[in-house]
Each structure stands twice: as C-alpha cells, then as structure tokens.
Amino acid sequence: MLDQVRWALDAIVFVLSDPLTAGGLVVGAVVLGASGWFAARRFGWRPVHSVFAGVLLGLVLALTFWRSQPSWALVGTQFCVLNGFSLHGVSELFNALLFVPLVWCAALATRRPLAVMVSAVGSSALIEVLQPLVGRGLCETRDLFNNSAGAVVAAALAAGYLALRDRREVVASAGERP
C-alpha cells in the first residue's frame, strides 16, 4: 500500500512538473471554482460545495488532459481501445476514484445526486472521445467504466447522506414543536 501511495505522489509531482498542466490546473480551478460560486448564487445551491465542485472539475480536466497521446496509439486504426472494467493496477484505481470527490461535492451542492451522476458519466465519455482528438491522451473504454463506477458509488453515498441528513432534520424539527 505504501508503494502505491508513493507512486501516486510521484505521479502528481510528475504531472505538475509540466508548466502548462500546472498553469492549466490553477487557472481551471480558479475559473471553475468562481463559476461554481456564481452558479450557487444563481440556482440556490450550497456555495461551499459548489466552489469545491468547480475546483475539483478543474483538477479532473487537468489530470485527464495532461499527457500527450502515446506514440503507439497513433499507429493503429482503432480510435478507442476497447477494454473492460478493472481495478487491477494503480492507474485503474486512480480512474475509479477520479470523479468521486467531484460527484460528492456537486451532489451535496445541488441536492441532485442522480443528475450529477449522469453528468459525470457523460463528462467522462466526452473526455475519452476528446483525448485522442486533441492529442492529449488515449481513449479507453476501461477509463470510462472505471470513472463511471466511481461516479455511481459517490452519487449513491451522497444520496444516502442527504436522505439521512433530511430525516435527522425532520426528526429534530418535530421534537421542537410544542
């Protein structure tokens, strides 16, 4: 486990060593975080969760578009590598966890876990299609499946949390009545 944590920290340092990626992460986080705040004011969402969701969206975009397309991917005629769901390996686990904080914060901000989950799955699909088109990554169905699985789990946990919180508030308000 310690080796995986070290690998993840090394990967983060490697990703952020690219000035374009680091700059994109900072600008994206600031712009999308501010957009989250404005959206919260406009739609009545929870502002703190909305800002965090915006910042986390910037992080997701920076991490998914940081790498150049591998040279071996340019040789084949296949647009997208068709492979299945797997959690074997650090990269696969990373993809499963990539959307979890974003979906959690967005679901708590909007109180719409299902809509957030569908948006996250759609965003993952769009990212996978765009990566080879802009030459910044590789389209893999495994990434889509892993991202989607993480989004589904995070949305389900957020829905459960919201339901428990709402129930606790109803019970608390019922106890306050004379």
Short mmCIF file of C-alpha atoms in Angstrom, two decimals:
data_model
loop_
_atom_site.label_atom_id
_atom_site.label_comp_id
_atom_site.label_asym_id
_atom_site.label_seq_id
_atom_site.Cartn_x
_atom_site.Cartn_y
_atom_site.Cartn_z
CA MET A 1 0.00 0.00 0.00
CA LEU A 2 2.84 2.38 0.86
CA ASP A 3 4.33 1.77 -2.59
CA GLN A 4 1.04 2.77 -4.22
CA VAL A 5 0.89 5.98 -2.18
CA ARG A 6 4.46 6.80 -3.19
CA TRP A 7 3.61 6.06 -6.83
CA ALA A 8 0.58 8.36 -6.63
CA LEU A 9 2.62 11.19 -5.08
CA ASP A 10 5.36 10.74 -7.68
CA ALA A 11 2.72 10.83 -10.41
CA ILE A 12 1.26 14.07 -9.03
CA VAL A 13 4.70 15.68 -8.90
CA PHE A 14 5.39 14.45 -12.45
CA VAL A 15 2.09 15.83 -13.75
CA LEU A 16 2.57 19.19 -12.07
CA SER A 17 6.17 19.46 -13.30
CA ASP A 18 4.74 20.36 -16.71
CA PRO A 19 4.22 24.14 -16.53
CA LEU A 20 1.32 24.04 -18.99
CA THR A 21 -0.52 21.44 -16.91
CA ALA A 22 0.24 23.18 -13.60
CA GLY A 23 -0.88 26.52 -15.03
CA GLY A 24 -3.99 24.95 -16.52
CA LEU A 25 -4.80 23.37 -13.18
CA VAL A 26 -4.51 26.66 -11.32
CA VAL A 27 -6.43 28.69 -13.93
CA GLY A 28 -9.04 25.97 -14.34
CA ALA A 29 -9.53 25.61 -10.60
CA VAL A 30 -9.88 29.37 -10.11
CA VAL A 31 -12.21 29.90 -13.07
CA LEU A 32 -14.35 26.82 -12.39
CA GLY A 33 -14.38 27.47 -8.64
CA ALA A 34 -15.62 31.01 -9.26
CA SER A 35 -18.16 29.62 -11.73
CA GLY A 36 -19.36 27.25 -9.00
CA TRP A 37 -19.87 30.18 -6.66
CA PHE A 38 -21.86 32.13 -9.28
CA ALA A 39 -23.92 29.04 -10.12
CA ALA A 40 -24.66 28.55 -6.42
CA ARG A 41 -25.95 32.11 -6.15
CA ARG A 42 -27.99 31.77 -9.33
CA PHE A 43 -29.56 28.36 -8.66
CA GLY A 44 -29.73 28.36 -4.85
CA TRP A 45 -27.06 25.67 -4.44
CA ARG A 46 -24.82 25.35 -1.44
CA PRO A 47 -21.95 27.75 -2.16
CA VAL A 48 -19.04 25.98 -0.42
CA HIS A 49 -19.81 22.63 -2.04
CA SER A 50 -20.33 24.38 -5.39
CA VAL A 51 -16.92 26.07 -5.23
CA PHE A 52 -15.25 22.78 -4.29
CA ALA A 53 -17.06 21.02 -7.15
CA GLY A 54 -15.76 23.67 -9.57
CA VAL A 55 -12.20 23.36 -8.29
CA LEU A 56 -12.41 19.56 -8.48
CA LEU A 57 -13.72 19.75 -12.05
CA GLY A 58 -10.61 21.80 -12.88
CA LEU A 59 -8.49 19.08 -11.30
CA VAL A 60 -10.27 16.32 -13.25
CA LEU A 61 -9.76 18.18 -16.53
CA ALA A 62 -6.09 18.88 -15.80
CA LEU A 63 -5.41 15.26 -14.91
CA THR A 64 -7.25 13.85 -17.92
CA PHE A 65 -5.67 16.16 -20.50
CA TRP A 66 -2.13 16.46 -19.12
CA ARG A 67 -0.43 13.74 -21.10
CA SER A 68 0.35 13.60 -24.77
CA GLN A 69 -1.06 10.77 -26.80
CA PRO A 70 1.34 7.80 -26.70
CA SER A 71 3.21 7.20 -29.97
CA TRP A 72 1.99 3.59 -30.12
CA ALA A 73 -1.61 4.84 -30.11
CA LEU A 74 -1.05 6.73 -33.34
CA VAL A 75 -0.03 3.59 -35.25
CA GLY A 76 -3.29 1.63 -35.04
CA THR A 77 -6.52 2.41 -36.78
CA GLN A 78 -8.63 1.92 -33.66
CA PHE A 79 -9.95 5.24 -32.34
CA CYS A 80 -10.66 3.92 -28.85
CA VAL A 81 -9.13 0.95 -27.05
CA LEU A 82 -11.96 -1.39 -26.15
CA ASN A 83 -11.25 -2.97 -22.80
CA GLY A 84 -13.35 -3.76 -19.76
CA PHE A 85 -13.71 -2.67 -16.16
CA SER A 86 -10.76 -3.49 -13.93
CA LEU A 87 -9.36 -2.30 -10.63
CA HIS A 88 -6.08 -4.18 -11.03
CA GLY A 89 -3.37 -1.57 -11.09
CA VAL A 90 -2.79 1.92 -9.79
CA SER A 91 -3.99 3.63 -12.98
CA GLU A 92 -7.26 1.71 -12.92
CA LEU A 93 -7.85 2.52 -9.26
CA PHE A 94 -6.99 6.16 -9.91
CA ASN A 95 -9.61 6.30 -12.68
CA ALA A 96 -12.21 4.73 -10.39
CA LEU A 97 -11.54 7.40 -7.75
CA LEU A 98 -11.10 10.36 -10.13
CA PHE A 99 -14.72 11.54 -10.17
CA VAL A 100 -15.59 10.58 -6.58
CA PRO A 101 -14.78 13.92 -4.84
CA LEU A 102 -16.30 15.92 -7.71
CA VAL A 103 -19.56 13.94 -7.70
CA TRP A 104 -19.76 14.03 -3.89
CA CYS A 105 -19.37 17.84 -3.73
CA ALA A 106 -21.64 18.51 -6.73
CA ALA A 107 -24.35 16.22 -5.36
CA LEU A 108 -24.25 17.92 -1.97
CA ALA A 109 -24.25 21.34 -3.63
CA THR A 110 -27.22 20.69 -5.91
CA ARG A 111 -29.01 18.02 -3.83
CA ARG A 112 -29.47 16.11 -7.11
CA PRO A 113 -27.21 13.05 -6.95
CA LEU A 114 -28.79 11.30 -9.94
CA ALA A 115 -28.40 14.31 -12.23
CA VAL A 116 -24.82 14.78 -11.06
CA MET A 117 -24.04 11.11 -11.66
CA VAL A 118 -25.45 11.23 -15.19
CA SER A 119 -23.46 14.41 -15.87
CA ALA A 120 -20.26 12.81 -14.57
CA VAL A 121 -20.71 9.71 -16.74
CA GLY A 122 -21.42 11.93 -19.74
CA SER A 123 -18.39 14.09 -18.96
CA SER A 124 -16.19 11.01 -18.71
CA ALA A 125 -17.43 9.80 -22.10
CA LEU A 126 -16.80 13.24 -23.62
CA ILE A 127 -13.30 13.36 -22.13
CA GLU A 128 -12.49 9.91 -23.53
CA VAL A 129 -13.62 10.95 -27.01
CA LEU A 130 -11.81 14.30 -26.88
CA GLN A 131 -8.47 12.97 -25.63
CA PRO A 132 -7.34 11.42 -28.93
CA LEU A 133 -8.93 14.20 -30.99
CA VAL A 134 -6.84 16.89 -29.28
CA GLY A 135 -3.78 14.62 -28.93
CA ARG A 136 -3.80 14.76 -25.13
CA GLY A 137 -4.38 11.21 -24.04
CA LEU A 138 -5.86 7.95 -25.14
CA CYS A 139 -9.47 6.87 -25.42
CA GLU A 140 -10.08 3.71 -23.40
CA THR A 141 -13.41 2.20 -22.50
CA ARG A 142 -11.83 0.95 -19.25
CA ASP A 143 -11.31 4.55 -18.15
CA LEU A 144 -14.96 5.32 -18.92
CA PHE A 145 -16.15 2.25 -17.00
CA ASN A 146 -13.90 2.98 -14.01
CA ASN A 147 -14.81 6.70 -13.93
CA SER A 148 -18.49 5.77 -14.16
CA ALA A 149 -18.26 3.20 -11.38
CA GLY A 150 -16.68 5.78 -9.09
CA ALA A 151 -19.35 8.34 -10.02
CA VAL A 152 -22.14 5.85 -9.30
CA VAL A 153 -20.70 4.96 -5.88
CA ALA A 154 -20.16 8.62 -4.96
CA ALA A 155 -23.69 9.58 -6.07
CA ALA A 156 -25.20 6.69 -4.11
CA LEU A 157 -23.25 7.66 -0.98
CA ALA A 158 -24.25 11.30 -1.41
CA ALA A 159 -27.91 10.33 -1.87
CA GLY A 160 -27.76 8.23 1.31
CA TYR A 161 -26.08 11.02 3.22
CA LEU A 162 -28.65 13.58 2.04
CA ALA A 163 -31.53 11.26 2.95
CA LEU A 164 -30.13 10.68 6.45
CA ARG A 165 -29.49 14.38 6.96
CA ASP A 166 -33.00 15.28 5.81
CA ARG A 167 -34.50 12.65 8.08
CA ARG A 168 -32.48 13.89 11.04
CA GLU A 169 -33.66 17.47 10.35
CA VAL A 170 -37.31 16.31 10.19
CA VAL A 171 -36.97 14.42 13.47
CA ALA A 172 -35.23 17.36 15.11
CA SER A 173 -37.87 19.84 13.93
CA ALA A 174 -40.69 17.50 15.08
CA GLY A 175 -39.12 17.37 18.53
CA GLU A 176 -39.09 21.17 18.79
CA ARG A 177 -42.85 21.55 18.31
CA PRO A 178 -44.99 22.04 21.44
#
